[in-house]
Short mmCIF file of C-alpha atoms and ligand atoms in Angstrom, two decimals:
data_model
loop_
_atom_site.label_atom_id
_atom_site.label_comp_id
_atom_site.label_asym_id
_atom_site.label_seq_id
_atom_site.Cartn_x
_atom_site.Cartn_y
_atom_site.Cartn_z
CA UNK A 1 66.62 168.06 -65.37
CA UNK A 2 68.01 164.60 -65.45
CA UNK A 3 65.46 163.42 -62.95
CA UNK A 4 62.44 164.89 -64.02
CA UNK A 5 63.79 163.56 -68.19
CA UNK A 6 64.06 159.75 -66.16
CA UNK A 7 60.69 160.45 -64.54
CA UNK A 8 59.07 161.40 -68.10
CA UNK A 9 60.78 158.85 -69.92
CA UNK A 10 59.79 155.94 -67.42
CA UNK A 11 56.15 157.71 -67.47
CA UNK A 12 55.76 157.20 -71.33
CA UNK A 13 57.30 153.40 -71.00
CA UNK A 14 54.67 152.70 -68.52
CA UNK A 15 52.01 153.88 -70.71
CA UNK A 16 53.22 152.78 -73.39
CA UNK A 17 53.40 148.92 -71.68
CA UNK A 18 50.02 149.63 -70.17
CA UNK A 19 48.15 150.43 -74.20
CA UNK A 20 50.30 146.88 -75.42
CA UNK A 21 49.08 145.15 -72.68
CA UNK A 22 45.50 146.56 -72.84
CA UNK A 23 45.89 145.96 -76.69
CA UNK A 24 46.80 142.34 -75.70
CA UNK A 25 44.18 141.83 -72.88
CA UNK A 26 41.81 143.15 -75.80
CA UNK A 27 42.30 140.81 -78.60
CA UNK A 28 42.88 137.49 -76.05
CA UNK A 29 39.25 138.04 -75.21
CA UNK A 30 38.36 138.85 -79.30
CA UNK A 31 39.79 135.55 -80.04
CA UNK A 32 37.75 133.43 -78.53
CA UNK A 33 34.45 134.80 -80.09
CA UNK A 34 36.32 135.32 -83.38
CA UNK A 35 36.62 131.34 -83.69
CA UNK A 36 33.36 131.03 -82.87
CA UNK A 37 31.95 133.53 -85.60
CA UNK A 38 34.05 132.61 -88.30
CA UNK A 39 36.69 135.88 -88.67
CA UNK A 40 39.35 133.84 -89.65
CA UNK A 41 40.27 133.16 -93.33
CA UNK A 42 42.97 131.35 -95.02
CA UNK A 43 45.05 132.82 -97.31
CA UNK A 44 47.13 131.15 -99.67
CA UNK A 45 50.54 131.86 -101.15
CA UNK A 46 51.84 130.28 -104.36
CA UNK A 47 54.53 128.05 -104.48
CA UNK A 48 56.72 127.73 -107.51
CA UNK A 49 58.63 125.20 -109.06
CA UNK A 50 61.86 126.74 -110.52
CA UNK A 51 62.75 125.00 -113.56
CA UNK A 52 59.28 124.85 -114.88
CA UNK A 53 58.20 128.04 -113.69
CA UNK A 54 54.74 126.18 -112.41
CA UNK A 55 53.04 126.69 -109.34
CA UNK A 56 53.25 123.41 -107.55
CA UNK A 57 51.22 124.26 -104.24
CA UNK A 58 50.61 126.81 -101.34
CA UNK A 59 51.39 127.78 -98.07
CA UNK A 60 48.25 128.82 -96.18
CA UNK A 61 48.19 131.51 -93.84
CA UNK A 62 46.18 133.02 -91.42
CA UNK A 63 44.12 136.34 -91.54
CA UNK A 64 41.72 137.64 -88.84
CA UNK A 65 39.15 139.99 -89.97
CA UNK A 66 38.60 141.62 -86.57
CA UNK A 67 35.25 143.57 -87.08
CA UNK A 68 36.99 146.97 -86.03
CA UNK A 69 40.43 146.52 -86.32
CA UNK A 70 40.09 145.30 -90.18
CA UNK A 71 42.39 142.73 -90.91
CA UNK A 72 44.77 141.38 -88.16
CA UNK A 73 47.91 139.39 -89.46
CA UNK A 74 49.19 136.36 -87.46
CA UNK A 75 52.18 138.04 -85.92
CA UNK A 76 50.00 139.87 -83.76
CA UNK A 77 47.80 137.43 -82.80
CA UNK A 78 49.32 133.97 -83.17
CA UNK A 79 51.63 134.66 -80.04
CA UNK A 80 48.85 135.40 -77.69
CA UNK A 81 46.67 132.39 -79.15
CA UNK A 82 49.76 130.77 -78.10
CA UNK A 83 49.83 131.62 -74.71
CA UNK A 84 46.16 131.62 -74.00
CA UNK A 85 46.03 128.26 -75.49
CA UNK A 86 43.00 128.79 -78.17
CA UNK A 87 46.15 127.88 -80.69
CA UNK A 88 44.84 124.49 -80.21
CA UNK A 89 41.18 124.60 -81.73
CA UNK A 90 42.45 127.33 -83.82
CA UNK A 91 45.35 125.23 -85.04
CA UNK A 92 42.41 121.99 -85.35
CA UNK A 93 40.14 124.67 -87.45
CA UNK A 94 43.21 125.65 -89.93
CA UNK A 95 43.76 122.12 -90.58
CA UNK A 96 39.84 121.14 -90.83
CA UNK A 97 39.79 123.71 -93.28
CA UNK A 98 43.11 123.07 -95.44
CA UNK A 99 42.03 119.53 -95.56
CA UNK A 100 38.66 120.63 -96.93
CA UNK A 101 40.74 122.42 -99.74
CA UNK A 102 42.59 119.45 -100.48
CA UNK A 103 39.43 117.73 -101.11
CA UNK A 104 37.69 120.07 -102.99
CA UNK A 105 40.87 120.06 -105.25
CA UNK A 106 40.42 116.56 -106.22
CA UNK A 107 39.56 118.59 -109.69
CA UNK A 108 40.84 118.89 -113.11
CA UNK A 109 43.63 120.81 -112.92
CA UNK A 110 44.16 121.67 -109.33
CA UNK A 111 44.50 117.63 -108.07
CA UNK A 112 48.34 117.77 -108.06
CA UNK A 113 48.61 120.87 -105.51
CA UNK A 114 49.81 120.56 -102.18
CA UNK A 115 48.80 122.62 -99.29
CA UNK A 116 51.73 123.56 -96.58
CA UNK A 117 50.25 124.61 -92.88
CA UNK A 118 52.23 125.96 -90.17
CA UNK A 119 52.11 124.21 -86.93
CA UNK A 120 52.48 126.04 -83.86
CA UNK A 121 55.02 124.64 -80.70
CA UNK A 122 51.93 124.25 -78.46
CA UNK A 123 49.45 122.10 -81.35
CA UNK A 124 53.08 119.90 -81.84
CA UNK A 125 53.65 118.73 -78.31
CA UNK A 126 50.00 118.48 -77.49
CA UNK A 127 48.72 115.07 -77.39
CA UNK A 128 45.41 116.32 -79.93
CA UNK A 129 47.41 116.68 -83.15
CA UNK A 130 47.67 113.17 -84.62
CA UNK A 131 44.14 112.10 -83.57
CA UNK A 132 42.85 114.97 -85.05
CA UNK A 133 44.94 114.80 -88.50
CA UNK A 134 43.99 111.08 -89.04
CA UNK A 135 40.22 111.98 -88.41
CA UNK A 136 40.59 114.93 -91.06
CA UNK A 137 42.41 112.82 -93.74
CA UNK A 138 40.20 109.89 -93.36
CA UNK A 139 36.63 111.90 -93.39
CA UNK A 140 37.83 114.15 -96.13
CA UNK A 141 39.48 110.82 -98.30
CA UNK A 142 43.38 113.25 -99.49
CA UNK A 143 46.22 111.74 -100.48
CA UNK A 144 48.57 112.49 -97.06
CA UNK A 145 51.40 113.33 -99.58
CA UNK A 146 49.55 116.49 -100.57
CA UNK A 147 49.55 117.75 -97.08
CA UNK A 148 52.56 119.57 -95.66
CA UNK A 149 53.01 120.51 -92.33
CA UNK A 150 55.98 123.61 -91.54
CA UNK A 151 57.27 123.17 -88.03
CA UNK A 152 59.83 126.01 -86.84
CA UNK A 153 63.55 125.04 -85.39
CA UNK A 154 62.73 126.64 -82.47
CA UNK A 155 59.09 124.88 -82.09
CA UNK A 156 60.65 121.43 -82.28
CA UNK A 157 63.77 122.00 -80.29
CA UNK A 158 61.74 123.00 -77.34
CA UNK A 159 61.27 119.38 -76.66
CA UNK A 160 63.59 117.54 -79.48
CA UNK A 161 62.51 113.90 -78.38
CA UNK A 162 58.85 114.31 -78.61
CA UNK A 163 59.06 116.18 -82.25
CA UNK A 164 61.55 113.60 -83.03
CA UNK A 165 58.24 110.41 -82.30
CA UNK A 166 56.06 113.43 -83.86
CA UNK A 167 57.65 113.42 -87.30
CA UNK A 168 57.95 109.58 -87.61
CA UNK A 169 54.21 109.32 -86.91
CA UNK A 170 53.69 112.10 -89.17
CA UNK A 171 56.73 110.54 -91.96
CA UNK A 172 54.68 107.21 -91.78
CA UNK A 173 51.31 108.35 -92.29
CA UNK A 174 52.69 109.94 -96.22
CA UNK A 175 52.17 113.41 -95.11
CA UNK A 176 55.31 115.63 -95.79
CA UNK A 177 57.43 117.95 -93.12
CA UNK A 178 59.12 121.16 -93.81
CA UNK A 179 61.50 123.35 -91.44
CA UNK A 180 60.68 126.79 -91.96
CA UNK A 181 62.62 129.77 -91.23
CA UNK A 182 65.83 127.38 -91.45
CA UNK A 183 68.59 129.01 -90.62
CA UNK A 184 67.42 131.38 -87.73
CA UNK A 185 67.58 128.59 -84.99
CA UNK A 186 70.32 127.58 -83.00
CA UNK A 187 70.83 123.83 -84.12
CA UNK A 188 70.18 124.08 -87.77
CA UNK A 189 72.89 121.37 -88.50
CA UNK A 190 71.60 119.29 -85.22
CA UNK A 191 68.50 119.47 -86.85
CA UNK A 192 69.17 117.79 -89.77
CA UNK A 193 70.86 114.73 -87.65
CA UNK A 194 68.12 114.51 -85.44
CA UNK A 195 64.67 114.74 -87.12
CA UNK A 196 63.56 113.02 -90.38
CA UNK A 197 62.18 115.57 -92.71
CA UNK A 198 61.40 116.54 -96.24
CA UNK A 199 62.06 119.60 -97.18
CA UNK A 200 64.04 122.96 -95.79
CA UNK A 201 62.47 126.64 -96.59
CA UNK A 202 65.39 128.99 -96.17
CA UNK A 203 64.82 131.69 -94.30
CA UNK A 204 63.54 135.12 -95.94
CA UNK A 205 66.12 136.44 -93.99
CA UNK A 206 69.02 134.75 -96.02
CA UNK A 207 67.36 134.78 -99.37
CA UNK A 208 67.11 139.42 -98.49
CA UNK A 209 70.56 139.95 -98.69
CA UNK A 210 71.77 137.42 -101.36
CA UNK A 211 72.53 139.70 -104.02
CA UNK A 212 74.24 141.89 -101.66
CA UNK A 213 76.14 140.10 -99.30
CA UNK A 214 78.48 137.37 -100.32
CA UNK A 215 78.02 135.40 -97.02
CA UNK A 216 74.83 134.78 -97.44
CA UNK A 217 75.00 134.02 -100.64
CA UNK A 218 77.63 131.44 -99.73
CA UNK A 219 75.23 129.94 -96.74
CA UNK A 220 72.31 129.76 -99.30
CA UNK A 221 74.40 128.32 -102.09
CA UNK A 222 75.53 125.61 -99.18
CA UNK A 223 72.60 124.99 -97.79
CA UNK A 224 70.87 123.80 -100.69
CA UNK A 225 73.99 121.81 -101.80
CA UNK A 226 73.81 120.22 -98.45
CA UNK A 227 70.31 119.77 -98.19
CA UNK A 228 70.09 118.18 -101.77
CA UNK A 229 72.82 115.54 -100.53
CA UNK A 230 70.51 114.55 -97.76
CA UNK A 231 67.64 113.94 -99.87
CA UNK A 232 65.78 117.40 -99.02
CA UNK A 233 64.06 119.49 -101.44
CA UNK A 234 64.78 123.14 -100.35
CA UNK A 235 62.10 125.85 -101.16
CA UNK A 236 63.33 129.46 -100.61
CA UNK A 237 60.84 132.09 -98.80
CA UNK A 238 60.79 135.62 -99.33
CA UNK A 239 61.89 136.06 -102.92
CA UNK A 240 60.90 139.60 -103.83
CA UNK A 241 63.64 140.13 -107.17
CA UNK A 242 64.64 138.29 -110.49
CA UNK A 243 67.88 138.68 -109.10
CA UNK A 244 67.31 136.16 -106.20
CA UNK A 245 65.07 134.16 -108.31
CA UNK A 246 67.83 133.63 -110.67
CA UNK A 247 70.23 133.10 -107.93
CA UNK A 248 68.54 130.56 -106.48
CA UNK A 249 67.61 128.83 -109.74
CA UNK A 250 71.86 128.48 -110.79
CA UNK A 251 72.00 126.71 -107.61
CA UNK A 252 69.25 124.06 -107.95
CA UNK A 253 66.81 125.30 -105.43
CA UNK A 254 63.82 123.10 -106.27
CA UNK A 255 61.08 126.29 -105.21
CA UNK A 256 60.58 129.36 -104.36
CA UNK A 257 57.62 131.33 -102.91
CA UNK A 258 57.74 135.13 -102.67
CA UNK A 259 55.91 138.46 -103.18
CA UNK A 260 58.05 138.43 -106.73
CA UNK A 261 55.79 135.87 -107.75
CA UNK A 262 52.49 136.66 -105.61
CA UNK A 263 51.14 137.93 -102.14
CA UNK A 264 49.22 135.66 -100.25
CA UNK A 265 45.76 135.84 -101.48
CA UNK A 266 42.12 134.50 -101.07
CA UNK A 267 41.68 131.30 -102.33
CA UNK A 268 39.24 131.58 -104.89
CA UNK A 269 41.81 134.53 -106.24
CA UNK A 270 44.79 131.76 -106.24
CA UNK A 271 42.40 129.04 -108.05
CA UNK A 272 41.79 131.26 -110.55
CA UNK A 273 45.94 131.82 -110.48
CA UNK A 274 46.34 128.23 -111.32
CA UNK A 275 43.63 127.28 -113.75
CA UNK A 276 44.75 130.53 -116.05
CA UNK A 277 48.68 129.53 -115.79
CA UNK A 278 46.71 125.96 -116.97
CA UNK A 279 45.86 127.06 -119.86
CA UNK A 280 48.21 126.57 -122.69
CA UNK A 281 49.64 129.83 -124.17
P1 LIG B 1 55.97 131.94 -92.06
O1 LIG B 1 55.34 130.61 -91.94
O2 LIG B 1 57.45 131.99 -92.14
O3 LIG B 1 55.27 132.61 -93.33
C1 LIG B 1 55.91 133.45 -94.22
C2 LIG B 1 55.57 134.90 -93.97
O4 LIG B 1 56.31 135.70 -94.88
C3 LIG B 1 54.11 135.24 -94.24
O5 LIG B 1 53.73 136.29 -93.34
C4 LIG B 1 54.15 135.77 -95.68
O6 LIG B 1 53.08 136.64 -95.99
C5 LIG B 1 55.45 136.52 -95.65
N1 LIG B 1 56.04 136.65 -96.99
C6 LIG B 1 55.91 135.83 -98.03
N2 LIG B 1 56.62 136.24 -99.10
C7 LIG B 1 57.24 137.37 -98.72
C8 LIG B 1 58.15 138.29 -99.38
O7 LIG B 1 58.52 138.14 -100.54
N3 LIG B 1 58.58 139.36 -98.64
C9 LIG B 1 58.20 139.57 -97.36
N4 LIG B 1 58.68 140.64 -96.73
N5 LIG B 1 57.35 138.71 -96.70
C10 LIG B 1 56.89 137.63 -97.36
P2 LIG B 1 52.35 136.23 -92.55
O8 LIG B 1 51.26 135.70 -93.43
O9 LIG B 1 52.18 137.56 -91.91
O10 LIG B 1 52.63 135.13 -91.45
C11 LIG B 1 53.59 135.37 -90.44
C12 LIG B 1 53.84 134.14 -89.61
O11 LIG B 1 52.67 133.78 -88.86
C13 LIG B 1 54.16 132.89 -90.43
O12 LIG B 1 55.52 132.89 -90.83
C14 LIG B 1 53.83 131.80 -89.45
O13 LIG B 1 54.90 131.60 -88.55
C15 LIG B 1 52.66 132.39 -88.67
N6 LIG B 1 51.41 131.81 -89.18
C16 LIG B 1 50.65 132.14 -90.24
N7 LIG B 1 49.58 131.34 -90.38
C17 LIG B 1 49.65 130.44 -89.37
C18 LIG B 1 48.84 129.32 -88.95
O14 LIG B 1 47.82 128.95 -89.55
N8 LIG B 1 49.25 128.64 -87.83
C19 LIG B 1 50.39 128.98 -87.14
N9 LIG B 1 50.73 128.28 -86.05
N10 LIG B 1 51.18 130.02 -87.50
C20 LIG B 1 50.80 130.73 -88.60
MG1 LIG B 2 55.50 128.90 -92.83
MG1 LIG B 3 58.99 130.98 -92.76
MG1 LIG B 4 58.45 133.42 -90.15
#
């Protein structure tokens, strides 16, 4: 009975590899077209400034409308654009696009935003990305300062001296560098040593469990301490409760960005967000 169980069991893994791999295999070839006919959107999540309670900026992310599948979220396909390598015009069409919004905020009440995009580890050790950022900024006329890119721990420690020239060329151009998901890395503290940065976003996963577990709120409570005696701002991800907001607020964490505050959203929807919190009450 033992045998036959193995047999079944290895039976369903195999299939069940075979439909993730065929599931893979499907939407590495979707890609490609999907660039070409415009299925991917930005969305953008509000960042807020604790001790005014303003939003300050945004963190775009990524959404595939995949004409069957609805919409696709970027955990399921960033890692294969990764590997196939269309992460690089899809990471040159994310920032073509975020720099357009930057532009197009040069408006009454939207000018002082500031737009965060994610980087990928393939678009930062490729030799495209700087060329390609100082065409965008110059064609679309931004201040750099309003443009934040979010490079992972792990992305940059896959080759620490090249991210290490990458962020000075990025540091002396004006445009801003965050380290998202700090904390879930290996060389957190090495990082801070070794790359010149502006900002830290804690990771969700520390910000979770704050109420609950006094570690973490001891390593969040640090961190920001530390951080702020660096020079750092620190923006918190995740924040889903008033509890954590509040948290996070006693203990000087400049921002905070979470589905407390607001879901990522389309952009016309997040406009709208800031020109109503504009108005005077
Ligand atoms: P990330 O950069 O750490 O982005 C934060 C993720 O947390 C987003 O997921 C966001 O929707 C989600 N989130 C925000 N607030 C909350 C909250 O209060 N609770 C919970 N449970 N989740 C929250 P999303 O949009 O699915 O993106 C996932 C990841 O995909 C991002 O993680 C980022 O690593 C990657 N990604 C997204 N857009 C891009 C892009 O344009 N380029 C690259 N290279 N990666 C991207
Ligand atoms: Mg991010
Ligand atoms: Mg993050
Ligand atoms: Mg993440």
């Amino acid at each position: 009975a033992a045998k036959s169980q193995g047999r079944g069991n290895f039976q369903f893994f195999s299939e069940a590899m075979n439909s993730a791999t065929h599931e893979r295999l499907m939407l590495e070839n979707r890609l490609w077209q999907a660039l070409e006919q415009n299925e991917f959107e930005l969305y953008l999540q509000p960042q807020i400034e604790l001790a005014t309670q303003r939003i300050i900026g945004a963190e775009a992310l990524l959404r595939w409308h995949h004409p069957e599948l609805g919409m696709v979220g970027p955990d399921r396909f960033i890692p294969i654009a990764e590997e196939s390598g269309l992460i690089l015009p899809l990471g040159d069409w994310v920032l073509q696009r975020a720099c357009t919004l930057l532009h197009a905020w040069r408006a009454p009440g939207l000018s002082h935003l500031r737009l965060a995009v994610n980087l990928s580890a393939r678009q930062c050790h490729g030799p495209g990305l700087l060329p390609h950022l100082d065409r965008m900024l110059l064609s679309h006329g931004i201040d750099p300062a309003l443009l934040e890119l979010e490079i992972t721990e792990s992305a940059a420690m896959q080759d620490p001296e090249r991210s290490r020239a990458l962020l000075i060329e990025l540091r002396s151009r004006g445009i801003k560098v965050a380290i998202d998901d700090f904390g879930t890395g290996y060389s957190s503290l090495s990082y801070l040593k070794l790359f010149e940065i502006d900002r830290i976003k804690i990771d969700r996963g520390f910000v979770k469990d704050i109420e609950s577990d006094p570690n973490d709120a001891v390593i969040v409570a640090a961190t920001i301490a530390l951080a702020h005696s660096l020079g750092l701002e620190v923006i918190a991800e995740g924040v889903e409760t008033e509890a954590q907001r509040d948290f996070l607020r006693a203990k000087q964490c400049d921002e905070a960005q979470g589905y407390l505050f607001a879901r990522p959203m389309p952009v016309a929807q997040f406009e709208a967000m800031v020109r109503a919190a504009e108005v005077p009450a």
